[in-house]
Short mmCIF file of N, CA and C in Angstrom, two decimals:
data_model
loop_
_atom_site.label_atom_id
_atom_site.label_comp_id
_atom_site.label_asym_id
_atom_site.label_seq_id
_atom_site.Cartn_x
_atom_site.Cartn_y
_atom_site.Cartn_z
N TYR I 982 172.11 45.80 72.27
CA TYR I 982 171.15 46.73 71.73
C TYR I 982 171.75 48.09 71.44
N ASP I 983 172.99 48.33 71.84
CA ASP I 983 173.59 49.64 71.61
C ASP I 983 173.78 49.94 70.12
N THR I 984 173.85 48.93 69.27
CA THR I 984 173.98 49.18 67.83
C THR I 984 172.66 49.65 67.23
N SER I 985 171.55 49.52 67.95
CA SER I 985 170.25 49.94 67.43
C SER I 985 170.07 51.45 67.46
N TYR I 986 170.92 52.16 68.19
CA TYR I 986 170.73 53.61 68.28
C TYR I 986 170.89 54.28 66.93
N GLY I 987 171.67 53.73 66.04
CA GLY I 987 171.92 54.35 64.74
C GLY I 987 170.94 53.90 63.66
N THR I 988 169.87 53.25 64.01
CA THR I 988 168.95 52.70 63.04
C THR I 988 168.22 53.79 62.25
N THR I 989 167.80 53.44 61.05
CA THR I 989 167.01 54.37 60.24
C THR I 989 165.53 54.04 60.32
N LEU I 990 165.17 53.05 61.11
CA LEU I 990 163.75 52.72 61.28
C LEU I 990 163.08 53.83 62.08
N ASP I 991 161.82 54.12 61.71
CA ASP I 991 161.10 55.13 62.48
C ASP I 991 159.81 54.58 63.09
N GLU I 992 159.46 53.34 62.70
CA GLU I 992 158.23 52.75 63.21
C GLU I 992 158.33 51.24 63.17
N ILE I 993 157.83 50.57 64.22
CA ILE I 993 157.78 49.11 64.23
C ILE I 993 156.39 48.66 64.71
N PHE I 994 156.04 47.45 64.33
CA PHE I 994 154.80 46.83 64.78
C PHE I 994 155.17 45.55 65.52
N VAL I 995 154.65 45.40 66.72
CA VAL I 995 154.90 44.22 67.53
C VAL I 995 153.60 43.41 67.58
N LEU I 996 153.63 42.20 67.07
CA LEU I 996 152.50 41.29 67.09
C LEU I 996 152.81 40.22 68.13
N SER I 997 152.00 40.14 69.19
CA SER I 997 152.32 39.21 70.28
C SER I 997 151.09 38.89 71.11
N ASP I 998 151.20 37.80 71.88
CA ASP I 998 150.17 37.47 72.86
C ASP I 998 150.46 38.18 74.19
N GLY I 999 151.54 38.95 74.25
CA GLY I 999 151.86 39.74 75.44
C GLY I 999 152.38 38.93 76.62
N ALA I 1000 152.70 37.67 76.40
CA ALA I 1000 153.18 36.81 77.48
C ALA I 1000 154.58 36.30 77.11
N PRO I 1001 155.64 37.06 77.43
CA PRO I 1001 156.99 36.64 77.08
C PRO I 1001 157.33 35.28 77.70
N SER I 1002 157.86 34.38 76.88
CA SER I 1002 158.15 33.04 77.41
C SER I 1002 159.50 32.49 76.97
N VAL I 1003 160.15 33.11 76.00
CA VAL I 1003 161.47 32.67 75.56
C VAL I 1003 162.38 33.87 75.37
N GLY I 1004 163.68 33.62 75.43
CA GLY I 1004 164.66 34.69 75.24
C GLY I 1004 165.39 35.01 76.53
N GLU I 1005 166.36 35.90 76.43
CA GLU I 1005 167.16 36.26 77.60
C GLU I 1005 166.34 36.99 78.65
N VAL I 1006 165.38 37.80 78.22
CA VAL I 1006 164.57 38.59 79.15
C VAL I 1006 163.11 38.26 78.93
N ILE I 1007 162.45 37.76 79.99
CA ILE I 1007 161.02 37.46 79.89
C ILE I 1007 160.20 38.21 80.93
N ASP I 1008 160.86 38.97 81.79
CA ASP I 1008 160.13 39.77 82.79
C ASP I 1008 159.56 41.01 82.11
N PRO I 1009 158.22 41.21 82.16
CA PRO I 1009 157.61 42.35 81.47
C PRO I 1009 158.17 43.71 81.89
N ASP I 1010 158.41 43.91 83.18
CA ASP I 1010 158.95 45.20 83.63
C ASP I 1010 160.35 45.44 83.06
N GLU I 1011 161.16 44.40 83.01
CA GLU I 1011 162.51 44.53 82.45
C GLU I 1011 162.45 44.78 80.94
N ILE I 1012 161.53 44.13 80.25
CA ILE I 1012 161.35 44.37 78.83
C ILE I 1012 160.99 45.84 78.59
N LEU I 1013 160.04 46.35 79.36
CA LEU I 1013 159.65 47.76 79.21
C LEU I 1013 160.82 48.70 79.47
N ARG I 1014 161.62 48.39 80.50
CA ARG I 1014 162.78 49.23 80.82
C ARG I 1014 163.79 49.23 79.67
N LEU I 1015 164.07 48.04 79.14
CA LEU I 1015 165.04 47.93 78.05
C LEU I 1015 164.55 48.61 76.77
N VAL I 1016 163.28 48.47 76.46
CA VAL I 1016 162.73 49.12 75.28
C VAL I 1016 162.81 50.64 75.43
N LYS I 1017 162.45 51.13 76.61
CA LYS I 1017 162.51 52.58 76.85
C LYS I 1017 163.95 53.09 76.72
N GLU I 1018 164.88 52.37 77.32
CA GLU I 1018 166.29 52.77 77.25
C GLU I 1018 166.81 52.74 75.82
N THR I 1019 166.50 51.66 75.11
CA THR I 1019 166.97 51.52 73.74
C THR I 1019 166.35 52.56 72.81
N ASN I 1020 165.09 52.86 73.03
CA ASN I 1020 164.37 53.78 72.15
C ASN I 1020 164.59 55.24 72.52
N ARG I 1021 165.33 55.50 73.56
CA ARG I 1021 165.56 56.86 74.01
C ARG I 1021 166.15 57.73 72.90
N PHE I 1022 167.08 57.20 72.14
CA PHE I 1022 167.72 57.96 71.06
C PHE I 1022 167.13 57.63 69.70
N ALA I 1023 166.65 56.41 69.52
CA ALA I 1023 166.09 56.01 68.22
C ALA I 1023 164.74 56.67 67.98
N SER I 1024 163.98 56.87 69.02
CA SER I 1024 162.65 57.50 68.95
C SER I 1024 161.74 56.86 67.90
N MET I 1025 161.74 55.53 67.87
CA MET I 1025 160.83 54.83 66.97
C MET I 1025 159.42 54.84 67.55
N ARG I 1026 158.45 54.92 66.67
CA ARG I 1026 157.06 54.77 67.10
C ARG I 1026 156.81 53.27 67.20
N ILE I 1027 156.32 52.84 68.34
CA ILE I 1027 156.07 51.42 68.57
C ILE I 1027 154.56 51.20 68.58
N ASN I 1028 154.08 50.40 67.64
CA ASN I 1028 152.68 50.02 67.56
C ASN I 1028 152.57 48.56 67.99
N THR I 1029 151.50 48.23 68.67
CA THR I 1029 151.36 46.85 69.11
C THR I 1029 150.02 46.28 68.66
N VAL I 1030 150.04 44.98 68.37
CA VAL I 1030 148.82 44.23 68.07
C VAL I 1030 148.82 43.05 69.03
N PHE I 1031 147.90 43.08 69.98
CA PHE I 1031 147.76 42.02 70.97
C PHE I 1031 146.84 40.96 70.41
N VAL I 1032 147.31 39.72 70.33
CA VAL I 1032 146.53 38.62 69.79
C VAL I 1032 146.25 37.64 70.91
N SER I 1033 144.97 37.37 71.12
CA SER I 1033 144.62 36.46 72.21
C SER I 1033 143.33 35.74 71.89
N THR I 1034 143.21 34.53 72.38
CA THR I 1034 141.93 33.84 72.36
C THR I 1034 141.46 33.76 73.80
N GLU I 1035 140.19 33.60 73.99
CA GLU I 1035 139.63 33.48 75.33
C GLU I 1035 139.80 32.03 75.77
N PRO I 1036 140.74 31.77 76.71
CA PRO I 1036 140.96 30.38 77.13
C PRO I 1036 139.81 29.88 78.01
N PRO I 1037 139.56 28.57 77.98
CA PRO I 1037 138.57 28.01 78.89
C PRO I 1037 138.97 28.29 80.34
N GLU I 1038 137.98 28.30 81.22
CA GLU I 1038 138.21 28.66 82.63
C GLU I 1038 139.33 27.85 83.28
N ASP I 1039 139.38 26.53 83.03
CA ASP I 1039 140.41 25.71 83.67
C ASP I 1039 141.82 26.09 83.20
N GLN I 1040 141.96 26.59 81.97
CA GLN I 1040 143.27 27.00 81.48
C GLN I 1040 143.68 28.37 82.02
N ARG I 1041 142.69 29.22 82.35
CA ARG I 1041 143.01 30.54 82.90
C ARG I 1041 143.77 30.41 84.22
N GLN I 1042 143.45 29.39 84.97
CA GLN I 1042 144.11 29.17 86.26
C GLN I 1042 145.58 28.80 86.09
N ALA I 1043 145.93 28.23 84.94
CA ALA I 1043 147.29 27.75 84.71
C ALA I 1043 148.23 28.82 84.14
N VAL I 1044 147.69 29.99 83.77
CA VAL I 1044 148.53 31.04 83.20
C VAL I 1044 149.52 31.53 84.26
N PRO I 1045 150.82 31.53 83.91
CA PRO I 1045 151.81 31.95 84.90
C PRO I 1045 151.62 33.41 85.30
N LYS I 1046 151.96 33.71 86.53
CA LYS I 1046 151.84 35.07 87.04
C LYS I 1046 152.98 35.91 86.47
N MET I 1047 152.62 36.97 85.76
CA MET I 1047 153.62 37.82 85.10
C MET I 1047 153.85 39.14 85.82
N GLY I 1048 153.01 39.49 86.74
CA GLY I 1048 153.15 40.79 87.37
C GLY I 1048 152.26 41.84 86.71
N MET I 1049 151.80 41.58 85.49
CA MET I 1049 150.85 42.45 84.79
C MET I 1049 150.15 41.60 83.73
N PRO I 1050 148.91 41.95 83.42
CA PRO I 1050 148.22 41.19 82.36
C PRO I 1050 148.93 41.36 81.02
N PRO I 1051 148.91 40.34 80.17
CA PRO I 1051 149.58 40.43 78.87
C PRO I 1051 149.16 41.65 78.05
N GLU I 1052 147.88 41.98 78.07
CA GLU I 1052 147.40 43.13 77.30
C GLU I 1052 148.01 44.43 77.82
N GLU I 1053 148.25 44.50 79.12
CA GLU I 1053 148.87 45.70 79.71
C GLU I 1053 150.29 45.90 79.19
N LEU I 1054 151.06 44.83 79.07
CA LEU I 1054 152.41 44.94 78.52
C LEU I 1054 152.36 45.54 77.12
N MET I 1055 151.44 45.05 76.30
CA MET I 1055 151.34 45.55 74.94
C MET I 1055 150.93 47.03 74.91
N LYS I 1056 150.00 47.41 75.76
CA LYS I 1056 149.58 48.82 75.83
C LYS I 1056 150.75 49.71 76.24
N ARG I 1057 151.50 49.26 77.25
CA ARG I 1057 152.60 50.08 77.75
C ARG I 1057 153.75 50.18 76.75
N LEU I 1058 153.93 49.17 75.92
CA LEU I 1058 154.96 49.27 74.87
C LEU I 1058 154.63 50.38 73.89
N ALA I 1059 153.36 50.61 73.64
CA ALA I 1059 152.93 51.60 72.65
C ALA I 1059 152.57 52.94 73.28
N GLU I 1060 152.83 53.13 74.57
CA GLU I 1060 152.35 54.31 75.28
C GLU I 1060 152.81 55.65 74.72
N LYS I 1061 154.04 55.77 74.36
CA LYS I 1061 154.58 57.09 74.01
C LYS I 1061 153.79 57.75 72.88
N ASP I 1062 153.83 57.21 71.68
CA ASP I 1062 153.09 57.82 70.57
C ASP I 1062 152.64 56.79 69.55
N GLY I 1063 152.68 55.53 69.92
CA GLY I 1063 152.23 54.49 69.02
C GLY I 1063 150.75 54.20 69.22
N VAL I 1064 150.27 53.24 68.49
CA VAL I 1064 148.89 52.81 68.58
C VAL I 1064 148.88 51.37 69.05
N SER I 1065 148.05 51.07 70.00
CA SER I 1065 147.96 49.71 70.51
C SER I 1065 146.63 49.09 70.10
N PHE I 1066 146.72 48.01 69.36
CA PHE I 1066 145.52 47.27 68.99
C PHE I 1066 145.51 45.95 69.74
N SER I 1067 144.35 45.56 70.15
CA SER I 1067 144.17 44.29 70.83
C SER I 1067 143.27 43.43 69.96
N HIS I 1068 143.78 42.28 69.55
CA HIS I 1068 143.02 41.35 68.71
C HIS I 1068 142.53 40.23 69.60
N ARG I 1069 141.24 40.09 69.70
CA ARG I 1069 140.66 39.05 70.56
C ARG I 1069 139.84 38.08 69.72
N VAL I 1070 139.96 36.82 70.07
CA VAL I 1070 139.18 35.79 69.41
C VAL I 1070 138.32 35.12 70.47
N LEU I 1071 137.02 35.26 70.33
CA LEU I 1071 136.09 34.60 71.24
C LEU I 1071 135.65 33.31 70.56
N ASP I 1072 135.90 32.18 71.23
CA ASP I 1072 135.53 30.92 70.59
C ASP I 1072 134.81 29.97 71.54
N GLN I 1073 134.42 30.46 72.69
CA GLN I 1073 133.65 29.65 73.64
C GLN I 1073 132.16 29.95 73.46
N ALA I 1074 131.31 28.92 73.54
CA ALA I 1074 129.88 29.09 73.32
C ALA I 1074 129.29 30.18 74.22
N GLY I 1075 129.74 30.24 75.46
CA GLY I 1075 129.21 31.23 76.40
C GLY I 1075 129.61 32.66 76.08
N ALA I 1076 130.60 32.85 75.23
CA ALA I 1076 131.06 34.20 74.88
C ALA I 1076 130.37 34.74 73.64
N MET I 1077 129.62 33.90 72.94
CA MET I 1077 129.04 34.33 71.66
C MET I 1077 128.01 35.45 71.83
N ALA I 1078 127.16 35.38 72.85
CA ALA I 1078 126.13 36.41 73.02
C ALA I 1078 126.75 37.79 73.20
N ASP I 1079 127.77 37.89 74.05
CA ASP I 1079 128.43 39.19 74.25
C ASP I 1079 129.15 39.65 72.99
N GLY I 1080 129.81 38.72 72.30
CA GLY I 1080 130.52 39.08 71.08
C GLY I 1080 129.58 39.56 69.99
N VAL I 1081 128.46 38.88 69.81
CA VAL I 1081 127.48 39.30 68.79
C VAL I 1081 126.83 40.62 69.21
N ALA I 1082 126.58 40.80 70.50
CA ALA I 1082 125.98 42.07 70.96
C ALA I 1082 126.92 43.25 70.69
N ARG I 1083 128.23 43.06 70.94
CA ARG I 1083 129.18 44.14 70.64
C ARG I 1083 129.25 44.39 69.13
N TYR I 1084 129.24 43.29 68.36
CA TYR I 1084 129.23 43.41 66.90
C TYR I 1084 128.01 44.26 66.48
N ALA I 1085 126.83 43.90 66.98
CA ALA I 1085 125.59 44.60 66.61
C ALA I 1085 125.65 46.08 66.98
N ALA I 1086 126.16 46.37 68.17
CA ALA I 1086 126.25 47.77 68.59
C ALA I 1086 127.15 48.57 67.65
N LEU I 1087 128.23 47.96 67.18
CA LEU I 1087 129.14 48.65 66.25
C LEU I 1087 128.50 48.78 64.87
N GLU I 1088 127.91 47.70 64.36
CA GLU I 1088 127.35 47.72 63.01
C GLU I 1088 126.19 48.70 62.89
N CYS I 1089 125.35 48.80 63.91
CA CYS I 1089 124.18 49.68 63.79
C CYS I 1089 124.55 51.16 63.84
N LYS I 1090 125.81 51.49 64.17
CA LYS I 1090 126.25 52.89 64.15
C LYS I 1090 126.61 53.36 62.75
N GLY I 1091 126.76 52.44 61.81
CA GLY I 1091 127.21 52.79 60.46
C GLY I 1091 126.07 52.87 59.47
N TRP I 1092 126.44 52.76 58.18
CA TRP I 1092 125.46 52.91 57.12
C TRP I 1092 124.38 51.83 57.15
N LYS I 1093 124.74 50.63 57.60
CA LYS I 1093 123.72 49.58 57.69
C LYS I 1093 122.66 49.92 58.73
N GLY I 1094 123.10 50.59 59.80
CA GLY I 1094 122.13 51.05 60.80
C GLY I 1094 121.20 52.10 60.23
N ALA I 1095 121.76 53.02 59.45
CA ALA I 1095 120.95 54.07 58.82
C ALA I 1095 119.95 53.48 57.83
N GLU I 1096 120.35 52.40 57.15
CA GLU I 1096 119.48 51.75 56.17
C GLU I 1096 118.50 50.76 56.83
N GLY I 1097 118.72 50.44 58.10
CA GLY I 1097 117.86 49.50 58.79
C GLY I 1097 118.19 48.05 58.53
N THR I 1098 119.38 47.77 57.98
CA THR I 1098 119.75 46.38 57.67
C THR I 1098 120.78 45.80 58.63
N ALA I 1099 121.20 46.56 59.63
CA ALA I 1099 122.24 46.12 60.56
C ALA I 1099 121.70 45.18 61.61
N LEU I 1100 122.62 44.35 62.13
CA LEU I 1100 122.30 43.69 63.37
C LEU I 1100 122.13 44.82 64.38
N ALA I 1101 121.19 44.69 65.26
CA ALA I 1101 120.97 45.71 66.28
C ALA I 1101 120.59 44.98 67.57
N PRO I 1102 120.95 45.56 68.70
CA PRO I 1102 120.63 44.89 69.97
C PRO I 1102 119.16 44.47 70.03
N GLY I 1103 118.96 43.15 70.22
CA GLY I 1103 117.61 42.61 70.41
C GLY I 1103 116.82 42.29 69.15
N ASN I 1104 117.34 42.62 67.94
CA ASN I 1104 116.53 42.32 66.76
C ASN I 1104 116.62 40.85 66.37
N GLU I 1105 115.76 40.43 65.46
CA GLU I 1105 115.67 39.02 65.07
C GLU I 1105 116.98 38.51 64.45
N GLN I 1106 117.60 39.34 63.64
CA GLN I 1106 118.86 38.97 63.00
C GLN I 1106 119.96 38.72 64.04
N THR I 1107 120.00 39.56 65.07
CA THR I 1107 120.99 39.40 66.13
C THR I 1107 120.75 38.10 66.90
N ARG I 1108 119.50 37.81 67.19
CA ARG I 1108 119.18 36.54 67.88
C ARG I 1108 119.60 35.35 67.02
N PHE I 1109 119.35 35.42 65.70
CA PHE I 1109 119.73 34.34 64.80
C PHE I 1109 121.23 34.08 64.86
N TYR I 1110 122.05 35.14 64.70
CA TYR I 1110 123.50 34.95 64.70
C TYR I 1110 124.02 34.50 66.06
N THR I 1111 123.40 34.96 67.13
CA THR I 1111 123.82 34.54 68.47
C THR I 1111 123.60 33.03 68.64
N GLU I 1112 122.42 32.56 68.26
CA GLU I 1112 122.11 31.13 68.37
C GLU I 1112 122.97 30.29 67.43
N LEU I 1113 123.15 30.75 66.20
CA LEU I 1113 123.96 30.03 65.22
C LEU I 1113 125.40 29.87 65.72
N LEU I 1114 126.00 30.98 66.14
CA LEU I 1114 127.40 30.93 66.58
C LEU I 1114 127.56 30.14 67.87
N ALA I 1115 126.62 30.25 68.80
CA ALA I 1115 126.70 29.47 70.04
C ALA I 1115 126.64 27.98 69.73
N GLY I 1116 125.79 27.60 68.79
CA GLY I 1116 125.70 26.18 68.41
C GLY I 1116 126.99 25.68 67.79
N PHE I 1117 127.56 26.44 66.87
CA PHE I 1117 128.82 26.04 66.25
C PHE I 1117 129.97 26.09 67.26
N ALA I 1118 129.96 27.07 68.15
CA ALA I 1118 131.04 27.20 69.15
C ALA I 1118 131.04 26.03 70.12
N ALA I 1119 129.88 25.45 70.38
CA ALA I 1119 129.80 24.30 71.29
C ALA I 1119 130.63 23.13 70.78
N THR I 1120 130.89 23.09 69.47
CA THR I 1120 131.72 22.03 68.89
C THR I 1120 133.04 22.59 68.37
N GLY I 1121 133.41 23.78 68.82
CA GLY I 1121 134.68 24.38 68.43
C GLY I 1121 134.72 24.89 67.00
N GLN I 1122 133.57 25.25 66.45
CA GLN I 1122 133.51 25.64 65.05
C GLN I 1122 133.01 27.07 64.81
N ALA I 1123 133.16 27.95 65.79
CA ALA I 1123 132.74 29.34 65.59
C ALA I 1123 133.68 30.27 66.34
N ALA I 1124 133.72 31.50 65.86
CA ALA I 1124 134.53 32.51 66.52
C ALA I 1124 134.00 33.90 66.20
N VAL I 1125 134.18 34.79 67.15
CA VAL I 1125 133.97 36.22 66.92
C VAL I 1125 135.35 36.84 67.07
N GLN I 1126 135.84 37.48 66.03
CA GLN I 1126 137.12 38.16 66.10
C GLN I 1126 136.85 39.64 66.33
N GLU I 1127 137.58 40.22 67.27
CA GLU I 1127 137.41 41.63 67.59
C GLU I 1127 138.76 42.33 67.56
N LEU I 1128 138.76 43.56 67.07
CA LEU I 1128 139.94 44.41 67.10
C LEU I 1128 139.60 45.63 67.94
N TRP I 1129 140.39 45.83 68.97
CA TRP I 1129 140.18 46.92 69.91
C TRP I 1129 141.35 47.89 69.85
N SER I 1130 141.07 49.15 70.08
CA SER I 1130 142.10 50.15 70.32
C SER I 1130 141.75 50.75 71.67
N GLY I 1131 142.54 50.38 72.67
CA GLY I 1131 142.18 50.76 74.04
C GLY I 1131 140.88 50.08 74.42
N ASP I 1132 139.90 50.86 74.88
CA ASP I 1132 138.61 50.28 75.26
C ASP I 1132 137.55 50.51 74.18
N HIS I 1133 138.00 50.76 72.96
CA HIS I 1133 137.11 51.06 71.84
C HIS I 1133 137.15 49.92 70.81
N LEU I 1134 136.01 49.26 70.61
CA LEU I 1134 135.92 48.22 69.57
C LEU I 1134 135.94 48.91 68.21
N VAL I 1135 136.91 48.56 67.37
CA VAL I 1135 137.04 49.23 66.08
C VAL I 1135 136.68 48.33 64.89
N ALA I 1136 136.66 47.02 65.08
CA ALA I 1136 136.26 46.11 64.01
C ALA I 1136 135.89 44.76 64.61
N SER I 1137 135.02 44.04 63.92
CA SER I 1137 134.58 42.74 64.40
C SER I 1137 134.10 41.91 63.22
N ARG I 1138 134.23 40.60 63.36
CA ARG I 1138 133.66 39.71 62.35
C ARG I 1138 133.16 38.44 63.00
N LEU I 1139 132.13 37.86 62.40
CA LEU I 1139 131.49 36.64 62.88
C LEU I 1139 131.86 35.52 61.91
N MET I 1140 132.34 34.38 62.45
CA MET I 1140 132.86 33.33 61.59
C MET I 1140 132.47 31.94 62.08
N ILE I 1141 132.37 31.03 61.14
CA ILE I 1141 132.21 29.60 61.46
C ILE I 1141 133.27 28.81 60.71
N ARG I 1142 133.61 27.65 61.28
CA ARG I 1142 134.59 26.75 60.67
C ARG I 1142 133.90 25.45 60.29
N ALA I 1143 134.29 24.91 59.16
CA ALA I 1143 133.78 23.60 58.76
C ALA I 1143 134.71 23.03 57.70
N ASN I 1144 134.99 21.75 57.81
CA ASN I 1144 135.81 21.05 56.81
C ASN I 1144 137.11 21.77 56.50
N GLY I 1145 137.78 22.26 57.53
CA GLY I 1145 139.07 22.92 57.34
C GLY I 1145 138.99 24.32 56.77
N MET I 1146 137.80 24.88 56.66
CA MET I 1146 137.64 26.24 56.13
C MET I 1146 137.09 27.15 57.23
N MET I 1147 137.46 28.41 57.15
CA MET I 1147 136.89 29.43 58.01
C MET I 1147 136.03 30.31 57.11
N VAL I 1148 134.76 30.45 57.43
CA VAL I 1148 133.83 31.24 56.64
C VAL I 1148 133.45 32.48 57.42
N MET I 1149 133.73 33.65 56.85
CA MET I 1149 133.37 34.90 57.49
C MET I 1149 131.93 35.22 57.10
N LEU I 1150 131.04 35.23 58.09
CA LEU I 1150 129.63 35.48 57.83
C LEU I 1150 129.32 36.97 57.72
N LYS I 1151 129.90 37.74 58.63
CA LYS I 1151 129.63 39.18 58.66
C LYS I 1151 130.87 39.89 59.18
N ALA I 1152 131.07 41.11 58.71
CA ALA I 1152 132.18 41.94 59.19
C ALA I 1152 131.71 43.38 59.29
N THR I 1153 132.21 44.07 60.30
CA THR I 1153 131.88 45.49 60.48
C THR I 1153 133.07 46.21 61.07
N TYR I 1154 133.04 47.52 61.00
CA TYR I 1154 134.14 48.33 61.53
C TYR I 1154 133.61 49.70 61.90
N ASP I 1155 134.37 50.44 62.66
CA ASP I 1155 134.04 51.80 63.04
C ASP I 1155 134.23 52.67 61.80
N GLU I 1156 133.15 53.13 61.21
CA GLU I 1156 133.23 53.87 59.95
C GLU I 1156 133.91 55.23 60.08
N SER I 1157 134.04 55.74 61.31
CA SER I 1157 134.77 56.99 61.48
C SER I 1157 136.27 56.79 61.22
N LEU I 1158 136.71 55.53 61.17
CA LEU I 1158 138.11 55.21 60.90
C LEU I 1158 138.30 54.63 59.50
N ALA I 1159 137.33 54.82 58.63
CA ALA I 1159 137.36 54.21 57.29
C ALA I 1159 138.62 54.55 56.51
N LYS I 1160 139.11 55.77 56.63
CA LYS I 1160 140.29 56.15 55.84
C LYS I 1160 141.53 55.38 56.24
N TYR I 1161 141.49 54.70 57.40
CA TYR I 1161 142.63 53.90 57.85
C TYR I 1161 142.48 52.42 57.50
N ALA I 1162 141.40 52.04 56.82
CA ALA I 1162 141.13 50.65 56.44
C ALA I 1162 141.23 49.74 57.65
N ILE I 1163 140.63 50.16 58.73
CA ILE I 1163 140.74 49.46 60.01
C ILE I 1163 140.19 48.03 59.95
N GLY I 1164 139.16 47.79 59.15
CA GLY I 1164 138.60 46.46 59.05
C GLY I 1164 139.58 45.43 58.49
N TRP I 1165 140.52 45.89 57.66
CA TRP I 1165 141.50 44.98 57.09
C TRP I 1165 142.49 44.47 58.13
N ARG I 1166 142.65 45.19 59.24
CA ARG I 1166 143.58 44.72 60.27
C ARG I 1166 143.18 43.38 60.85
N LEU I 1167 141.88 43.06 60.80
CA LEU I 1167 141.44 41.74 61.27
C LEU I 1167 141.92 40.64 60.34
N LEU I 1168 142.23 40.97 59.12
CA LEU I 1168 142.68 39.97 58.15
C LEU I 1168 144.19 39.76 58.21
N GLU I 1169 144.91 40.61 58.93
CA GLU I 1169 146.37 40.50 59.01
C GLU I 1169 146.77 39.32 59.84
#
């Protein structure tokens, strides 16, 4: 890594599930130490995008112990002056109600909320999408995709799958971040 000190790069994006599993170094603490040491002179801005699906309960037990949660590794990589995004995919039937509720809370803060057309906590439209997605998720055919920056939900979309296609039913984003096209990050 000593040849990296002379790089002309000033920014990188790391897309990962945050669980190192191949390569010479897979220990998260050692990865953080090496990145910090290497970046000491390069001073690159490190941005991270954490990609994860919500595993079923029986699979959560099988995740190897890393010493820190995968999302924490990604946050710590971007600590200095980068931006850390966490991409979550909820695809279990039991997760649909919470995912749709977070979607509704975000959507009703924007122009659709002002116009009265947004999903909103407890309204008929929200109940419809919750039931629809839970039904499709029971057969592995629905997902709520969320993009987080820290503990702030910045974009979300509701989707169903059928016949090899993914259909996006609704999408919303934090309109205070509109100039950054934050909603498009879910499409990356």
